[in-house]
Amino acid sequence: MNVSFGGPSASVPSIAGAQANKDRKMASAEHLVLDLSNPDLRENALLELSKNKELFQDLAPFVWNSFGTIAALIQEIVSIYPVLSPPNLTAVQSNRVCNALALLQCVASHPDTRMLFLNAHIPLYLYPFLNTTSRSRPFEYLRLTSLGVIGALVKVDDTEVISFLLSTEIIPLCLRTMEMGSELSKTVATFIVQKILLDDMGLDYICTTAERFFAVGRVLGSMVTALAEQPSSRLLKHIIRCYLRLSDNPRACDALRNCLPDTLREATFNNFLCEDPTTRRWLQQLLQNVGVNRLPALQGGGGFDHMMVN
């Protein structure tokens, strides 16, 4: 009777215990954040915070607003610039700076700190990592984690974010990773290009000149060719979405009639699309937009082929 009609409930102490546990976690996080400003304590603090960042609520605002913390994270980043070229980055160095980047990704993801992070131009500190070409594991891990920070920025649709990225060298840097990175870093880089294309400003930017369009198209095409040998349904999905978005631009659509890879026109990837109705529908729409059959070369007109001739 007491339990059914308002007697002591077991949920009350459990709620209080959960709150106390949350408070202890946040106090621990705040202590670790303060340790970041101490060079002797920083390595352990970076490791613990990066491993448990999902457990700490509002970690990003505290990281951003605590004195000297962002400066300490940037110091970690720039300290390894000298070992990027010639490539002498060790696994230990890579892991440490990637822990710092994980905290910056946390800041880039949070709605209260995203624009502050962007307005401080902090993404530019990551670009040297995206400009590397070594395929060794430490460099690949560094590229992938850096892309994760940019990916966190573009995950939320925001034209201001796209405008900032377009004012920098992010497109060529993503294209470089799409050409020579691992499957996972290629996927994240292609996702970033996809999100830029899905914004009207990004689509206009890439389709404004033939050089930009064909730079993107060449890399997408080479990736499709490689996927025919080593398939990745996740990567293929992002590539097809990029092509479909490009076909929304009339001149790009004209050019795609000639340069869309044959493997997308044929049944090459049917086995991988049978369980992905969304991507299959995107591919069908793409082929409908550009014409399923091969078309003769365009005559001088509104397409990019005409622009390239001139």
CSV table of C-alpha atoms in Angstrom, one decimal:
chain,number,residue,atom,x,y,z
A,1,MET,CA,0.0,0.0,0.0
A,2,ASN,CA,2.8,2.5,0.9
A,3,VAL,CA,4.6,1.8,-2.3
A,4,SER,CA,1.5,2.1,-4.5
A,5,PHE,CA,0.0,5.2,-2.8
A,6,GLY,CA,2.8,7.6,-2.2
A,7,GLY,CA,5.1,5.7,0.1
A,8,PRO,CA,8.9,6.0,-0.1
A,9,SER,CA,10.1,5.5,-3.7
A,10,ALA,CA,13.3,3.9,-4.7
A,11,SER,CA,13.7,6.4,-7.6
A,12,VAL,CA,14.2,9.4,-5.3
A,13,PRO,CA,17.6,8.3,-3.9
A,14,SER,CA,18.6,7.0,-7.3
A,15,ILE,CA,17.9,10.5,-8.9
A,16,ALA,CA,19.9,12.2,-6.1
A,17,GLY,CA,22.7,9.7,-6.6
A,18,ALA,CA,22.8,10.3,-10.3
A,19,GLN,CA,23.0,14.1,-9.8
A,20,ALA,CA,25.7,13.7,-7.3
A,21,ASN,CA,27.6,11.5,-9.7
A,22,LYS,CA,27.2,14.0,-12.5
A,23,ASP,CA,28.4,16.8,-10.2
A,24,ARG,CA,31.5,14.7,-9.3
A,25,LYS,CA,32.2,14.1,-13.0
A,26,MET,CA,31.9,17.8,-13.8
A,27,ALA,CA,34.2,18.8,-10.9
A,28,SER,CA,36.7,16.2,-12.2
A,29,ALA,CA,36.5,17.7,-15.7
A,30,GLU,CA,36.9,21.2,-14.5
A,31,HIS,CA,40.0,20.1,-12.5
A,32,LEU,CA,41.5,18.5,-15.6
A,33,VAL,CA,40.7,21.5,-17.8
A,34,LEU,CA,42.7,23.7,-15.3
A,35,ASP,CA,45.5,21.2,-15.5
A,36,LEU,CA,45.8,21.9,-19.2
A,37,SER,CA,47.5,25.2,-18.4
A,38,ASN,CA,50.3,23.4,-16.5
A,39,PRO,CA,52.8,21.9,-19.0
A,40,ASP,CA,53.7,19.2,-16.4
A,41,LEU,CA,50.1,18.0,-16.0
A,42,ARG,CA,48.9,18.7,-19.6
A,43,GLU,CA,49.6,15.3,-21.2
A,44,ASN,CA,47.5,13.3,-18.6
A,45,ALA,CA,44.7,16.0,-18.7
A,46,LEU,CA,44.5,15.8,-22.5
A,47,LEU,CA,44.3,12.0,-22.3
A,48,GLU,CA,41.6,11.9,-19.6
A,49,LEU,CA,39.5,14.6,-21.1
A,50,SER,CA,39.6,13.3,-24.7
A,51,LYS,CA,38.7,9.8,-23.5
A,52,ASN,CA,35.7,11.0,-21.4
A,53,LYS,CA,34.6,14.1,-23.1
A,54,GLU,CA,31.1,12.7,-23.8
A,55,LEU,CA,30.6,12.2,-20.1
A,56,PHE,CA,31.1,15.8,-19.2
A,57,GLN,CA,28.1,18.1,-19.9
A,58,ASP,CA,29.0,21.6,-21.1
A,59,LEU,CA,32.7,20.8,-21.3
A,60,ALA,CA,33.0,23.0,-24.4
A,61,PRO,CA,32.0,26.3,-22.8
A,62,PHE,CA,34.2,25.6,-19.8
A,63,VAL,CA,37.2,24.8,-22.1
A,64,TRP,CA,36.5,27.9,-24.1
A,65,ASN,CA,36.0,30.3,-21.1
A,66,SER,CA,38.7,29.0,-18.7
A,67,PHE,CA,41.8,31.1,-18.7
A,68,GLY,CA,44.6,29.9,-21.0
A,69,THR,CA,43.0,26.7,-22.1
A,70,ILE,CA,42.5,27.4,-25.8
A,71,ALA,CA,46.0,28.9,-25.9
A,72,ALA,CA,47.4,25.7,-24.4
A,73,LEU,CA,45.6,23.6,-27.0
A,74,ILE,CA,46.9,25.7,-29.8
A,75,GLN,CA,50.4,25.4,-28.3
A,76,GLU,CA,50.1,21.7,-28.5
A,77,ILE,CA,49.1,22.0,-32.2
A,78,VAL,CA,51.9,24.3,-33.4
A,79,SER,CA,54.5,22.4,-31.4
A,80,ILE,CA,54.5,19.6,-33.9
A,81,TYR,CA,54.7,21.8,-37.0
A,82,PRO,CA,58.5,21.2,-37.3
A,83,VAL,CA,58.1,17.4,-37.6
A,84,LEU,CA,55.5,17.6,-40.5
A,85,SER,CA,58.2,18.3,-43.1
A,86,PRO,CA,60.3,16.3,-43.5
A,87,PRO,CA,57.8,13.8,-42.0
A,88,ASN,CA,59.2,12.8,-38.6
A,89,LEU,CA,56.0,12.6,-36.6
A,90,THR,CA,56.0,9.8,-34.0
A,91,ALA,CA,53.0,7.9,-32.8
A,92,VAL,CA,53.3,9.4,-29.3
A,93,GLN,CA,53.4,13.0,-30.7
A,94,SER,CA,50.4,12.2,-33.0
A,95,ASN,CA,48.3,10.7,-30.1
A,96,ARG,CA,49.0,13.7,-27.9
A,97,VAL,CA,48.0,16.3,-30.5
A,98,CYS,CA,45.0,14.3,-31.5
A,99,ASN,CA,43.8,14.4,-27.9
A,100,ALA,CA,44.1,18.2,-28.1
A,101,LEU,CA,42.2,18.1,-31.4
A,102,ALA,CA,39.4,16.0,-29.8
A,103,LEU,CA,38.8,18.8,-27.3
A,104,LEU,CA,38.7,21.4,-30.1
A,105,GLN,CA,36.1,19.1,-31.9
A,106,CYS,CA,34.1,19.3,-28.7
A,107,VAL,CA,34.2,23.1,-28.9
A,108,ALA,CA,33.4,23.1,-32.6
A,109,SER,CA,30.3,20.9,-31.9
A,110,HIS,CA,28.8,22.9,-29.1
A,111,PRO,CA,26.1,25.5,-30.1
A,112,ASP,CA,27.4,28.0,-27.6
A,113,THR,CA,31.0,27.9,-28.7
A,114,ARG,CA,30.9,27.0,-32.5
A,115,MET,CA,30.8,30.5,-33.8
A,116,LEU,CA,33.3,31.8,-31.2
A,117,PHE,CA,35.6,29.0,-32.4
A,118,LEU,CA,35.1,29.9,-36.0
A,119,ASN,CA,35.5,33.7,-35.5
A,120,ALA,CA,38.8,33.1,-33.8
A,121,HIS,CA,39.9,31.3,-37.1
A,122,ILE,CA,41.1,28.3,-35.1
A,123,PRO,CA,40.4,25.9,-38.0
A,124,LEU,CA,43.3,27.4,-39.8
A,125,TYR,CA,45.8,25.9,-37.3
A,126,LEU,CA,44.6,22.5,-38.5
A,127,TYR,CA,45.3,23.1,-42.2
A,128,PRO,CA,49.0,22.2,-42.1
A,129,PHE,CA,47.9,18.7,-40.9
A,130,LEU,CA,45.6,18.3,-43.9
A,131,ASN,CA,48.4,19.4,-46.2
A,132,THR,CA,50.6,16.4,-45.4
A,133,THR,CA,51.1,13.5,-47.8
A,134,SER,CA,52.6,10.8,-45.7
A,135,ARG,CA,50.5,7.7,-45.5
A,136,SER,CA,52.1,6.5,-42.2
A,137,ARG,CA,49.7,5.8,-39.3
A,138,PRO,CA,50.6,8.8,-37.2
A,139,PHE,CA,50.0,11.2,-40.1
A,140,GLU,CA,46.8,9.4,-41.1
A,141,TYR,CA,45.5,9.6,-37.6
A,142,LEU,CA,46.3,13.3,-37.5
A,143,ARG,CA,44.5,14.0,-40.8
A,144,LEU,CA,41.5,12.1,-39.7
A,145,THR,CA,41.2,13.8,-36.4
A,146,SER,CA,41.6,17.2,-38.0
A,147,LEU,CA,38.9,16.4,-40.5
A,148,GLY,CA,36.7,15.5,-37.6
A,149,VAL,CA,36.9,19.0,-36.3
A,150,ILE,CA,35.9,20.5,-39.7
A,151,GLY,CA,33.2,17.8,-40.0
A,152,ALA,CA,31.8,18.9,-36.6
A,153,LEU,CA,31.5,22.5,-38.0
A,154,VAL,CA,29.7,21.6,-41.2
A,155,LYS,CA,27.4,19.0,-39.5
A,156,VAL,CA,25.0,21.8,-38.6
A,157,ASP,CA,23.7,23.6,-41.7
A,158,ASP,CA,25.0,27.2,-41.3
A,159,THR,CA,25.9,29.4,-44.3
A,160,GLU,CA,28.2,31.4,-42.1
A,161,VAL,CA,30.3,28.3,-41.5
A,162,ILE,CA,30.4,27.5,-45.2
A,163,SER,CA,31.3,31.1,-46.0
A,164,PHE,CA,34.3,30.9,-43.7
A,165,LEU,CA,35.5,27.6,-45.1
A,166,LEU,CA,35.2,28.8,-48.7
A,167,SER,CA,37.3,31.8,-47.8
A,168,THR,CA,40.1,29.4,-46.9
A,169,GLU,CA,41.8,26.5,-48.7
A,170,ILE,CA,39.5,23.8,-47.4
A,171,ILE,CA,38.3,22.5,-50.8
A,172,PRO,CA,41.8,21.7,-52.2
A,173,LEU,CA,42.8,20.2,-48.8
A,174,CYS,CA,39.8,17.9,-48.8
A,175,LEU,CA,40.4,16.9,-52.4
A,176,ARG,CA,44.0,16.0,-51.5
A,177,THR,CA,42.7,13.7,-48.7
A,178,MET,CA,40.1,12.3,-51.0
A,179,GLU,CA,42.9,11.2,-53.3
A,180,MET,CA,45.4,9.8,-50.9
A,181,GLY,CA,43.9,9.2,-47.5
A,182,SER,CA,42.6,6.0,-45.9
A,183,GLU,CA,39.0,4.9,-46.6
A,184,LEU,CA,37.8,6.6,-43.3
A,185,SER,CA,39.6,9.9,-43.9
A,186,LYS,CA,38.4,9.9,-47.6
A,187,THR,CA,34.8,9.4,-46.3
A,188,VAL,CA,35.0,12.4,-43.8
A,189,ALA,CA,36.7,14.6,-46.4
A,190,THR,CA,34.0,13.7,-49.0
A,191,PHE,CA,31.3,14.4,-46.3
A,192,ILE,CA,32.7,17.9,-45.8
A,193,VAL,CA,32.7,18.6,-49.6
A,194,GLN,CA,29.1,17.2,-49.7
A,195,LYS,CA,28.0,19.6,-46.9
A,196,ILE,CA,29.6,22.5,-48.7
A,197,LEU,CA,27.9,21.6,-51.9
A,198,LEU,CA,24.5,21.3,-50.3
A,199,ASP,CA,24.7,25.0,-49.3
A,200,ASP,CA,23.8,27.2,-52.2
A,201,MET,CA,26.9,29.4,-51.6
A,202,GLY,CA,29.1,26.3,-51.8
A,203,LEU,CA,27.5,25.0,-55.0
A,204,ASP,CA,27.8,28.4,-56.7
A,205,TYR,CA,31.4,28.6,-55.5
A,206,ILE,CA,32.5,25.3,-57.0
A,207,CYS,CA,30.5,25.8,-60.2
A,208,THR,CA,31.6,29.4,-60.8
A,209,THR,CA,34.7,28.3,-62.8
A,210,ALA,CA,35.5,25.3,-65.0
A,211,GLU,CA,38.7,24.8,-63.1
A,212,ARG,CA,37.0,24.4,-59.7
A,213,PHE,CA,34.3,22.1,-61.1
A,214,PHE,CA,36.7,19.8,-63.0
A,215,ALA,CA,39.0,19.7,-59.9
A,216,VAL,CA,36.2,18.3,-57.9
A,217,GLY,CA,34.9,16.1,-60.7
A,218,ARG,CA,38.3,14.6,-61.4
A,219,VAL,CA,38.8,13.5,-57.8
A,220,LEU,CA,35.2,12.2,-57.5
A,221,GLY,CA,35.7,10.2,-60.7
A,222,SER,CA,39.0,8.7,-59.6
A,223,MET,CA,37.4,7.6,-56.3
A,224,VAL,CA,34.5,5.9,-58.2
A,225,THR,CA,37.1,4.0,-60.3
A,226,ALA,CA,38.9,2.9,-57.2
A,227,LEU,CA,35.7,1.8,-55.5
A,228,ALA,CA,35.0,-0.5,-58.4
A,229,GLU,CA,38.0,-2.5,-57.2
A,230,GLN,CA,37.7,-1.9,-53.4
A,231,PRO,CA,34.1,-1.1,-52.6
A,232,SER,CA,32.9,1.1,-49.7
A,233,SER,CA,29.2,1.6,-49.5
A,234,ARG,CA,29.6,4.5,-47.0
A,235,LEU,CA,32.1,6.4,-49.2
A,236,LEU,CA,30.0,5.6,-52.3
A,237,LYS,CA,27.0,7.2,-50.7
A,238,HIS,CA,28.7,10.5,-50.1
A,239,ILE,CA,30.2,10.5,-53.7
A,240,ILE,CA,26.8,10.0,-55.3
A,241,ARG,CA,25.3,12.7,-53.2
A,242,CYS,CA,28.0,15.1,-54.3
A,243,TYR,CA,27.3,14.3,-57.9
A,244,LEU,CA,23.6,14.6,-57.5
A,245,ARG,CA,24.0,18.1,-55.9
A,246,LEU,CA,26.4,19.1,-58.7
A,247,SER,CA,23.7,18.2,-61.2
A,248,ASP,CA,21.4,20.9,-59.7
A,249,ASN,CA,23.6,23.5,-61.4
A,250,PRO,CA,22.7,23.7,-65.1
A,251,ARG,CA,26.3,24.1,-66.4
A,252,ALA,CA,27.6,21.4,-64.2
A,253,CYS,CA,24.8,19.1,-65.2
A,254,ASP,CA,25.7,19.6,-68.9
A,255,ALA,CA,29.3,18.8,-68.1
A,256,LEU,CA,28.4,15.6,-66.2
A,257,ARG,CA,26.7,14.2,-69.3
A,258,ASN,CA,30.2,13.8,-70.6
A,259,CYS,CA,32.3,13.2,-67.5
A,260,LEU,CA,30.1,11.1,-65.2
A,261,PRO,CA,32.0,7.8,-64.7
A,262,ASP,CA,30.7,4.8,-66.7
A,263,THR,CA,30.6,2.7,-63.6
A,264,LEU,CA,27.8,4.9,-62.2
A,265,ARG,CA,25.9,4.6,-65.5
A,266,GLU,CA,26.2,0.8,-65.5
A,267,ALA,CA,25.2,-1.8,-62.8
A,268,THR,CA,28.6,-1.9,-61.2
A,269,PHE,CA,27.4,-1.0,-57.7
A,270,ASN,CA,24.0,-2.6,-57.7
A,271,ASN,CA,25.0,-5.2,-55.1
A,272,PHE,CA,26.0,-2.4,-52.7
A,273,LEU,CA,23.0,-0.3,-53.3
A,274,CYS,CA,20.3,-3.0,-53.0
A,275,GLU,CA,20.3,-2.5,-49.2
A,276,ASP,CA,20.5,1.3,-49.3
A,277,PRO,CA,17.3,2.6,-50.9
A,278,THR,CA,18.3,6.2,-50.2
A,279,THR,CA,21.5,6.1,-52.1
A,280,ARG,CA,19.9,4.0,-54.9
A,281,ARG,CA,17.2,6.7,-55.3
A,282,TRP,CA,19.9,9.4,-55.4
A,283,LEU,CA,21.8,7.6,-58.2
A,284,GLN,CA,18.5,7.1,-60.2
A,285,GLN,CA,17.8,10.8,-59.8
A,286,LEU,CA,21.4,11.7,-60.9
A,287,LEU,CA,21.1,9.5,-64.0
A,288,GLN,CA,17.8,11.0,-64.8
A,289,ASN,CA,19.2,14.5,-64.4
A,290,VAL,CA,22.2,13.9,-66.7
A,291,GLY,CA,20.6,11.3,-69.1
A,292,VAL,CA,21.2,7.6,-68.5
A,293,ASN,CA,22.8,7.0,-72.0
A,294,ARG,CA,26.0,8.5,-73.1
A,295,LEU,CA,25.4,11.7,-75.0
A,296,PRO,CA,27.6,13.2,-77.7
A,297,ALA,CA,30.1,15.9,-76.8
A,298,LEU,CA,28.5,19.2,-76.2
A,299,GLN,CA,28.8,21.9,-78.8
A,300,GLY,CA,29.8,25.4,-77.7
A,301,GLY,CA,27.2,26.7,-75.4
A,302,GLY,CA,26.4,27.1,-71.7
A,303,GLY,CA,28.4,24.1,-70.4
A,304,PHE,CA,31.8,23.9,-68.8
A,305,ASP,CA,33.3,22.3,-71.9
A,306,HIS,CA,32.8,25.6,-73.8
A,307,MET,CA,34.5,27.5,-70.9
A,308,MET,CA,37.5,25.1,-71.0
A,309,VAL,CA,38.0,25.7,-74.7
A,310,ASN,CA,38.1,29.4,-74.1
